[in-house]
mmCIF file of C-alpha atoms in Angstrom:
data_model
loop_
_atom_site.group_PDB
_atom_site.id
_atom_site.type_symbol
_atom_site.label_atom_id
_atom_site.label_comp_id
_atom_site.label_asym_id
_atom_site.label_seq_id
_atom_site.Cartn_x
_atom_site.Cartn_y
_atom_site.Cartn_z
ATOM 1 C CA UNK A 1 98.478 272.519 176.170
ATOM 2 C CA UNK A 2 102.253 272.341 175.932
ATOM 3 C CA UNK A 3 103.315 275.410 177.879
ATOM 4 C CA UNK A 4 106.904 275.268 176.656
ATOM 5 C CA UNK A 5 105.692 275.956 173.119
ATOM 6 C CA UNK A 6 103.908 279.183 174.025
ATOM 7 C CA UNK A 7 105.331 282.706 173.892
ATOM 8 C CA UNK A 8 104.234 286.153 174.966
ATOM 9 C CA UNK A 9 102.994 288.555 172.303
ATOM 10 C CA UNK A 10 105.638 289.711 169.834
ATOM 11 C CA UNK A 11 104.908 293.104 168.307
ATOM 12 C CA UNK A 12 106.979 292.167 165.251
ATOM 13 C CA UNK A 13 104.792 292.423 162.136
ATOM 14 C CA UNK A 14 107.320 291.087 159.650
ATOM 15 C CA UNK A 15 108.497 287.584 158.884
ATOM 16 C CA UNK A 16 111.944 286.308 159.776
ATOM 17 C CA UNK A 17 111.711 283.347 157.444
ATOM 18 C CA UNK A 18 110.877 283.544 153.764
ATOM 19 C CA UNK A 19 108.065 280.996 153.825
ATOM 20 C CA UNK A 20 105.984 280.432 156.971
ATOM 21 C CA UNK A 21 105.968 280.919 160.733
ATOM 22 C CA UNK A 22 103.615 279.600 163.408
ATOM 23 C CA UNK A 23 103.154 280.829 166.994
ATOM 24 C CA UNK A 24 101.255 279.800 170.095
ATOM 25 C CA UNK A 25 100.663 282.985 172.108
ATOM 26 C CA UNK A 26 99.619 283.005 175.766
ATOM 27 C CA UNK A 27 99.257 286.477 177.305
ATOM 28 C CA UNK A 28 97.754 287.859 180.508
ATOM 29 C CA UNK A 29 96.567 291.480 180.768
ATOM 30 C CA UNK A 30 97.264 292.294 177.138
ATOM 31 C CA UNK A 31 94.834 295.184 176.636
ATOM 32 C CA UNK A 32 95.777 296.874 173.376
ATOM 33 C CA UNK A 33 97.081 295.943 169.939
ATOM 34 C CA UNK A 34 97.177 298.636 167.269
ATOM 35 C CA UNK A 35 95.260 298.293 164.038
ATOM 36 C CA UNK A 36 97.737 297.021 161.463
ATOM 37 C CA UNK A 37 98.375 295.317 158.134
ATOM 38 C CA UNK A 38 101.209 293.177 156.808
ATOM 39 C CA UNK A 39 102.279 291.812 153.420
ATOM 40 C CA UNK A 40 101.748 288.126 154.224
ATOM 41 C CA UNK A 41 98.764 285.824 154.786
ATOM 42 C CA UNK A 42 97.646 285.241 158.363
ATOM 43 C CA UNK A 43 95.437 282.500 159.825
ATOM 44 C CA UNK A 44 94.401 283.139 163.428
ATOM 45 C CA UNK A 45 92.960 280.434 165.743
ATOM 46 C CA UNK A 46 91.235 281.627 168.932
ATOM 47 C CA UNK A 47 91.459 279.646 172.181
ATOM 48 C CA UNK A 48 90.614 281.926 175.097
ATOM 49 C CA UNK A 49 89.960 285.519 176.099
ATOM 50 C CA UNK A 50 87.277 288.201 176.176
ATOM 51 C CA UNK A 51 87.905 289.485 172.678
ATOM 52 C CA UNK A 52 86.169 290.887 169.635
ATOM 53 C CA UNK A 53 88.306 290.875 166.505
ATOM 54 C CA UNK A 54 87.966 293.501 163.811
ATOM 55 C CA UNK A 55 88.974 292.602 160.254
ATOM 56 C CA UNK A 56 88.469 295.055 157.389
ATOM 57 C CA UNK A 57 85.815 296.905 159.401
ATOM 58 C CA UNK A 58 83.915 293.713 160.313
ATOM 59 C CA UNK A 59 83.722 292.811 164.019
ATOM 60 C CA UNK A 60 83.535 289.231 165.298
ATOM 61 C CA UNK A 61 82.968 288.276 168.946
ATOM 62 C CA UNK A 62 85.254 285.298 169.287
ATOM 63 C CA UNK A 63 84.662 281.995 171.034
ATOM 64 C CA UNK A 64 86.724 278.835 171.384
ATOM 65 C CA UNK A 65 86.989 277.108 168.019
ATOM 66 C CA UNK A 66 86.885 280.222 165.821
ATOM 67 C CA UNK A 67 89.476 280.991 163.180
ATOM 68 C CA UNK A 68 90.118 284.045 160.996
ATOM 69 C CA UNK A 69 91.552 284.134 157.474
ATOM 70 C CA UNK A 70 93.328 287.474 156.915
ATOM 71 C CA UNK A 71 94.733 288.215 153.435
ATOM 72 C CA UNK A 72 97.747 290.515 152.921
ATOM 73 C CA UNK A 73 97.228 294.258 153.406
ATOM 74 C CA UNK A 74 93.925 293.705 155.260
ATOM 75 C CA UNK A 75 93.548 295.853 158.387
ATOM 76 C CA UNK A 76 92.862 293.941 161.597
ATOM 77 C CA UNK A 77 93.245 294.063 165.371
ATOM 78 C CA UNK A 78 91.744 292.586 168.559
ATOM 79 C CA UNK A 79 89.461 294.583 170.854
ATOM 80 C CA UNK A 80 89.778 293.559 174.519
ATOM 81 C CA UNK A 81 86.671 293.786 176.712
ATOM 82 C CA UNK A 82 88.352 292.787 179.972
ATOM 83 C CA UNK A 83 91.727 291.823 181.387
ATOM 84 C CA UNK A 84 92.838 289.343 184.014
ATOM 85 C CA UNK A 85 92.304 286.220 181.956
ATOM 86 C CA UNK A 86 94.578 284.380 179.564
ATOM 87 C CA UNK A 87 94.466 285.489 175.941
ATOM 88 C CA UNK A 88 95.520 282.399 174.005
ATOM 89 C CA UNK A 89 95.656 281.818 170.261
ATOM 90 C CA UNK A 90 97.646 280.252 167.455
ATOM 91 C CA UNK A 91 98.831 282.344 164.521
ATOM 92 C CA UNK A 92 100.122 280.983 161.216
ATOM 93 C CA UNK A 93 101.909 283.354 158.832
ATOM 94 C CA UNK A 94 102.489 282.433 155.184
ATOM 95 C CA UNK A 95 104.523 284.660 152.882
ATOM 96 C CA UNK A 96 102.960 285.802 149.624
ATOM 97 C CA UNK A 97 105.719 284.247 147.437
ATOM 98 C CA UNK A 98 105.396 280.907 149.261
ATOM 99 C CA UNK A 99 101.605 280.957 148.961
ATOM 100 C CA UNK A 100 101.763 281.836 145.274
ATOM 101 C CA UNK A 101 104.267 279.036 144.663
ATOM 102 C CA UNK A 102 101.884 276.541 146.277
ATOM 103 C CA UNK A 103 98.948 277.814 144.221
ATOM 104 C CA UNK A 104 101.044 277.541 141.055
ATOM 105 C CA UNK A 105 101.427 273.839 141.839
ATOM 106 C CA UNK A 106 97.747 273.337 142.649
ATOM 107 C CA UNK A 107 94.732 275.627 142.759
ATOM 108 C CA UNK A 108 93.514 273.558 145.716
ATOM 109 C CA UNK A 109 95.771 275.563 148.037
ATOM 110 C CA UNK A 110 93.948 278.780 147.130
ATOM 111 C CA UNK A 111 90.406 277.784 148.080
ATOM 112 C CA UNK A 112 89.956 279.388 151.499
ATOM 113 C CA UNK A 113 91.620 282.701 150.803
ATOM 114 C CA UNK A 114 89.890 283.058 147.435
ATOM 115 C CA UNK A 115 86.547 282.547 149.132
ATOM 116 C CA UNK A 116 87.510 285.108 151.776
ATOM 117 C CA UNK A 117 88.525 287.682 149.186
ATOM 118 C CA UNK A 118 85.392 287.020 147.126
ATOM 119 C CA UNK A 119 82.825 287.043 149.950
ATOM 120 C CA UNK A 120 84.661 289.315 152.426
ATOM 121 C CA UNK A 121 83.905 286.684 155.069
ATOM 122 C CA UNK A 122 86.950 286.411 157.315
ATOM 123 C CA UNK A 123 85.492 284.517 160.269
ATOM 124 C CA UNK A 124 84.762 280.786 160.558
ATOM 125 C CA UNK A 125 83.507 278.652 163.440
ATOM 126 C CA UNK A 126 84.275 274.996 164.200
ATOM 127 C CA UNK A 127 83.163 272.509 166.829
ATOM 128 C CA UNK A 128 85.243 271.147 169.710
ATOM 129 C CA UNK A 129 86.395 267.948 167.980
ATOM 130 C CA UNK A 130 87.526 269.651 164.783
ATOM 131 C CA UNK A 131 89.323 272.410 166.668
ATOM 132 C CA UNK A 132 91.114 269.927 168.911
ATOM 133 C CA UNK A 133 92.454 268.276 165.767
ATOM 134 C CA UNK A 134 93.599 271.642 164.378
ATOM 135 C CA UNK A 135 95.394 272.424 167.646
ATOM 136 C CA UNK A 136 97.228 269.113 167.518
ATOM 137 C CA UNK A 137 98.413 269.773 163.973
ATOM 138 C CA UNK A 138 99.594 273.286 164.869
ATOM 139 C CA UNK A 139 101.509 272.053 167.915
ATOM 140 C CA UNK A 140 103.156 269.367 165.787
ATOM 141 C CA UNK A 141 104.240 272.062 163.347
ATOM 142 C CA UNK A 142 105.731 274.199 166.103
ATOM 143 C CA UNK A 143 107.633 271.245 167.549
ATOM 144 C CA UNK A 144 108.978 270.321 164.134
ATOM 145 C CA UNK A 145 110.083 273.855 163.303
ATOM 146 C CA UNK A 146 111.789 274.381 166.660
ATOM 147 C CA UNK A 147 113.413 270.973 166.757
ATOM 148 C CA UNK A 148 116.641 269.744 165.244
ATOM 149 C CA UNK A 149 115.577 266.445 163.690
ATOM 150 C CA UNK A 150 117.018 265.488 160.315
ATOM 151 C CA UNK A 151 115.003 266.623 157.271
ATOM 152 C CA UNK A 152 113.222 269.166 159.469
ATOM 153 C CA UNK A 153 112.662 271.758 156.726
ATOM 154 C CA UNK A 154 111.124 269.301 154.274
ATOM 155 C CA UNK A 155 108.975 267.776 156.996
ATOM 156 C CA UNK A 156 107.708 271.199 158.117
ATOM 157 C CA UNK A 157 106.910 272.106 154.504
ATOM 158 C CA UNK A 158 104.823 268.943 154.082
ATOM 159 C CA UNK A 159 103.041 269.611 157.375
ATOM 160 C CA UNK A 160 102.098 273.142 156.298
ATOM 161 C CA UNK A 161 100.838 271.904 152.915
ATOM 162 C CA UNK A 162 98.759 269.199 154.563
ATOM 163 C CA UNK A 163 97.409 271.666 157.123
ATOM 164 C CA UNK A 164 96.312 274.176 154.465
ATOM 165 C CA UNK A 165 94.464 271.526 152.490
ATOM 166 C CA UNK A 166 92.825 270.205 155.653
ATOM 167 C CA UNK A 167 91.719 273.717 156.609
ATOM 168 C CA UNK A 168 90.380 274.271 153.093
ATOM 169 C CA UNK A 169 88.100 271.256 153.549
ATOM 170 C CA UNK A 170 86.816 272.684 156.823
ATOM 171 C CA UNK A 171 86.219 276.065 155.163
ATOM 172 C CA UNK A 172 84.428 274.389 152.249
ATOM 173 C CA UNK A 173 82.136 272.483 154.606
ATOM 174 C CA UNK A 174 81.447 275.653 156.581
ATOM 175 C CA UNK A 175 80.490 277.597 153.465
ATOM 176 C CA UNK A 176 78.332 274.765 152.174
ATOM 177 C CA UNK A 177 76.515 274.408 155.493
ATOM 178 C CA UNK A 178 77.703 270.902 156.269
ATOM 179 C CA UNK A 179 76.676 270.085 159.886
ATOM 180 C CA UNK A 180 79.263 271.306 162.372
ATOM 181 C CA UNK A 181 79.510 267.973 164.181
ATOM 182 C CA UNK A 182 81.237 265.456 161.970
ATOM 183 C CA UNK A 183 80.007 262.146 163.297
ATOM 184 C CA UNK A 184 82.807 260.153 161.717
ATOM 185 C CA UNK A 185 85.427 262.399 163.314
ATOM 186 C CA UNK A 186 83.783 261.992 166.725
ATOM 187 C CA UNK A 187 83.631 258.223 166.275
ATOM 188 C CA UNK A 188 87.301 257.958 165.314
ATOM 189 C CA UNK A 189 88.388 260.178 168.200
ATOM 190 C CA UNK A 190 86.364 258.154 170.715
ATOM 191 C CA UNK A 191 87.922 254.916 169.402
ATOM 192 C CA UNK A 192 91.398 256.386 169.660
ATOM 193 C CA UNK A 193 90.769 257.625 173.202
ATOM 194 C CA UNK A 194 89.434 254.222 174.306
ATOM 195 C CA UNK A 195 92.411 252.363 172.857
ATOM 196 C CA UNK A 196 94.830 254.604 174.766
ATOM 197 C CA UNK A 197 92.986 254.622 178.107
ATOM 198 C CA UNK A 198 91.826 251.046 178.649
ATOM 199 C CA UNK A 199 92.879 251.144 182.309
ATOM 200 C CA UNK A 200 91.005 254.381 183.048
ATOM 201 C CA UNK A 201 87.414 255.536 183.464
ATOM 202 C CA UNK A 202 85.628 254.950 180.153
ATOM 203 C CA UNK A 203 82.098 255.507 181.375
ATOM 204 C CA UNK A 204 79.700 257.250 179.031
ATOM 205 C CA UNK A 205 79.520 260.165 181.457
ATOM 206 C CA UNK A 206 83.287 260.604 181.341
ATOM 207 C CA UNK A 207 83.464 260.365 177.532
ATOM 208 C CA UNK A 208 80.610 262.842 177.139
ATOM 209 C CA UNK A 209 82.398 265.295 179.420
ATOM 210 C CA UNK A 210 85.773 264.841 177.695
ATOM 211 C CA UNK A 211 84.414 265.254 174.146
ATOM 212 C CA UNK A 212 81.846 267.943 174.965
ATOM 213 C CA UNK A 213 79.096 265.837 173.396
ATOM 214 C CA UNK A 214 75.886 264.382 174.748
ATOM 215 C CA UNK A 215 75.820 260.797 175.980
ATOM 216 C CA UNK A 216 73.005 260.046 173.559
ATOM 217 C CA UNK A 217 74.974 261.429 170.607
ATOM 218 C CA UNK A 218 78.118 259.436 171.417
ATOM 219 C CA UNK A 219 76.094 256.229 171.865
ATOM 220 C CA UNK A 220 74.177 256.823 168.648
ATOM 221 C CA UNK A 221 77.263 257.639 166.571
ATOM 222 C CA UNK A 222 79.171 254.664 167.934
ATOM 223 C CA UNK A 223 76.388 252.148 167.335
ATOM 224 C CA UNK A 224 75.865 253.429 163.784
ATOM 225 C CA UNK A 225 79.566 253.135 162.932
ATOM 226 C CA UNK A 226 80.575 249.993 164.826
ATOM 227 C CA UNK A 227 77.347 247.996 164.890
ATOM 228 C CA UNK A 228 77.712 247.225 168.597
ATOM 229 C CA UNK A 229 77.192 249.318 171.693
ATOM 230 C CA UNK A 230 79.942 251.451 173.191
ATOM 231 C CA UNK A 231 79.956 249.239 176.303
ATOM 232 C CA UNK A 232 80.409 246.088 174.214
ATOM 233 C CA UNK A 233 83.260 247.654 172.269
ATOM 234 C CA UNK A 234 85.115 248.734 175.407
ATOM 235 C CA UNK A 235 84.666 245.288 176.959
ATOM 236 C CA UNK A 236 85.975 243.538 173.854
ATOM 237 C CA UNK A 237 89.002 245.841 173.608
ATOM 238 C CA UNK A 238 89.842 245.300 177.276
ATOM 239 C CA UNK A 239 89.498 241.537 176.990
ATOM 240 C CA UNK A 240 91.599 241.425 173.835
ATOM 241 C CA UNK A 241 94.315 243.485 175.516
ATOM 242 C CA UNK A 242 94.183 241.258 178.600
ATOM 243 C CA UNK A 243 95.098 238.239 176.445
ATOM 244 C CA UNK A 244 98.415 239.873 175.661
ATOM 245 C CA UNK A 245 98.840 240.656 179.350
ATOM 246 C CA UNK A 246 98.289 237.023 180.258
ATOM 247 C CA UNK A 247 100.880 235.876 177.714
ATOM 248 C CA UNK A 248 103.377 238.415 179.043
ATOM 249 C CA UNK A 249 103.115 236.864 182.515
ATOM 250 C CA UNK A 250 101.241 239.581 184.416
ATOM 251 C CA UNK A 251 99.809 237.993 187.613
ATOM 252 C CA UNK A 252 96.046 237.527 187.534
ATOM 253 C CA UNK A 253 95.741 239.597 190.716
ATOM 254 C CA UNK A 254 97.159 242.596 188.848
ATOM 255 C CA UNK A 255 95.766 241.851 185.425
ATOM 256 C CA UNK A 256 92.101 242.620 185.998
ATOM 257 C CA UNK A 257 92.828 246.062 187.456
ATOM 258 C CA UNK A 258 95.302 246.952 184.720
ATOM 259 C CA UNK A 259 92.655 246.384 182.067
ATOM 260 C CA UNK A 260 89.834 248.296 183.697
ATOM 261 C CA UNK A 261 87.868 245.616 185.579
ATOM 262 C CA UNK A 262 86.602 246.345 189.078
ATOM 263 C CA UNK A 263 87.363 242.846 190.448
ATOM 264 C CA UNK A 264 88.756 239.499 189.372
ATOM 265 C CA UNK A 265 85.366 237.767 189.377
ATOM 266 C CA UNK A 266 83.869 240.084 186.783
ATOM 267 C CA UNK A 267 87.045 239.802 184.688
ATOM 268 C CA UNK A 268 86.977 235.998 184.931
ATOM 269 C CA UNK A 269 83.329 235.742 183.866
ATOM 270 C CA UNK A 270 83.721 238.180 180.958
ATOM 271 C CA UNK A 271 86.896 236.479 179.727
ATOM 272 C CA UNK A 272 85.376 232.986 179.787
ATOM 273 C CA UNK A 273 82.199 234.176 178.072
ATOM 274 C CA UNK A 274 84.188 235.885 175.316
ATOM 275 C CA UNK A 275 86.827 233.224 174.645
ATOM 276 C CA UNK A 276 85.352 229.986 176.051
ATOM 277 C CA UNK A 277 88.311 229.554 178.388
ATOM 278 C CA UNK A 278 89.166 230.861 181.825
ATOM 279 C CA UNK A 279 92.230 233.158 182.039
ATOM 280 C CA UNK A 280 94.192 230.291 183.626
ATOM 281 C CA UNK A 281 93.120 227.797 180.954
ATOM 282 C CA UNK A 282 94.089 230.273 178.246
ATOM 283 C CA UNK A 283 97.559 230.754 179.740
ATOM 284 C CA UNK A 284 98.084 227.016 180.093
ATOM 285 C CA UNK A 285 96.893 226.353 176.546
ATOM 286 C CA UNK A 286 99.247 228.933 175.070
ATOM 287 C CA UNK A 287 102.111 227.610 177.177
ATOM 288 C CA UNK A 288 101.861 224.075 175.721
ATOM 289 C CA UNK A 289 104.914 223.010 173.705
ATOM 290 C CA UNK A 290 104.605 222.997 169.933
ATOM 291 C CA UNK A 291 103.062 219.803 168.603
ATOM 292 C CA UNK A 292 101.434 218.860 171.927
#
């Protein structure tokens, strides 16, 4: 988590901007917050702490991956069961006029809060993969809002709109009892992780630990989506990347280690089996003058 984006708890219960605000709070030994209401919409994302949250008289024992949808003028507050551990959460505030303007453009923006107001269900639970994605989007929003890049306001507006629609899909799936683990999301996240960590440990044990999923589930999801085993995919990606390394002039003695092979012999054999040429033959072939 990006520590520089976090703040201690602000007791302010009014908005400084006229549209939306987002916070990443990280507190230690916060033991009391008064029951309160406010005139704007709040979406609360729980990361860590020993907390039960009360909304409109309903109490929810929170765990990592939970979020709360709190409409305007709805009483709510956290109940702390212990201190001495970090209390971390994201909070997104959306003003009523801004929300109503979005809904006037498209009813799609209203889905989650209308379901909340209809069913009086304020609490939703996600899995690790989905919540990691939500965290990334929230951090991107905070960075954009606090930065000074050109077109910042328009960019932040588009990010908030996209985030609300994305969250509405998650809420819809939750209410319609879609399985919590979205296999396609897991597959795409594993692929992205592999592509960015080719020189690191990509064992099934490591991936299972990183993604909080079973080794069997990752293997099954990957084979169903890709048609080859996870091991085969990683090998092919490393070999393909090593071709670019060869063309860029990286010495063979460094190349195998840079692309995740334990020794040059195993790299040599895998490369020749995949491409029909040894690494040296490939370099020499690509170095031939045009028209040779």
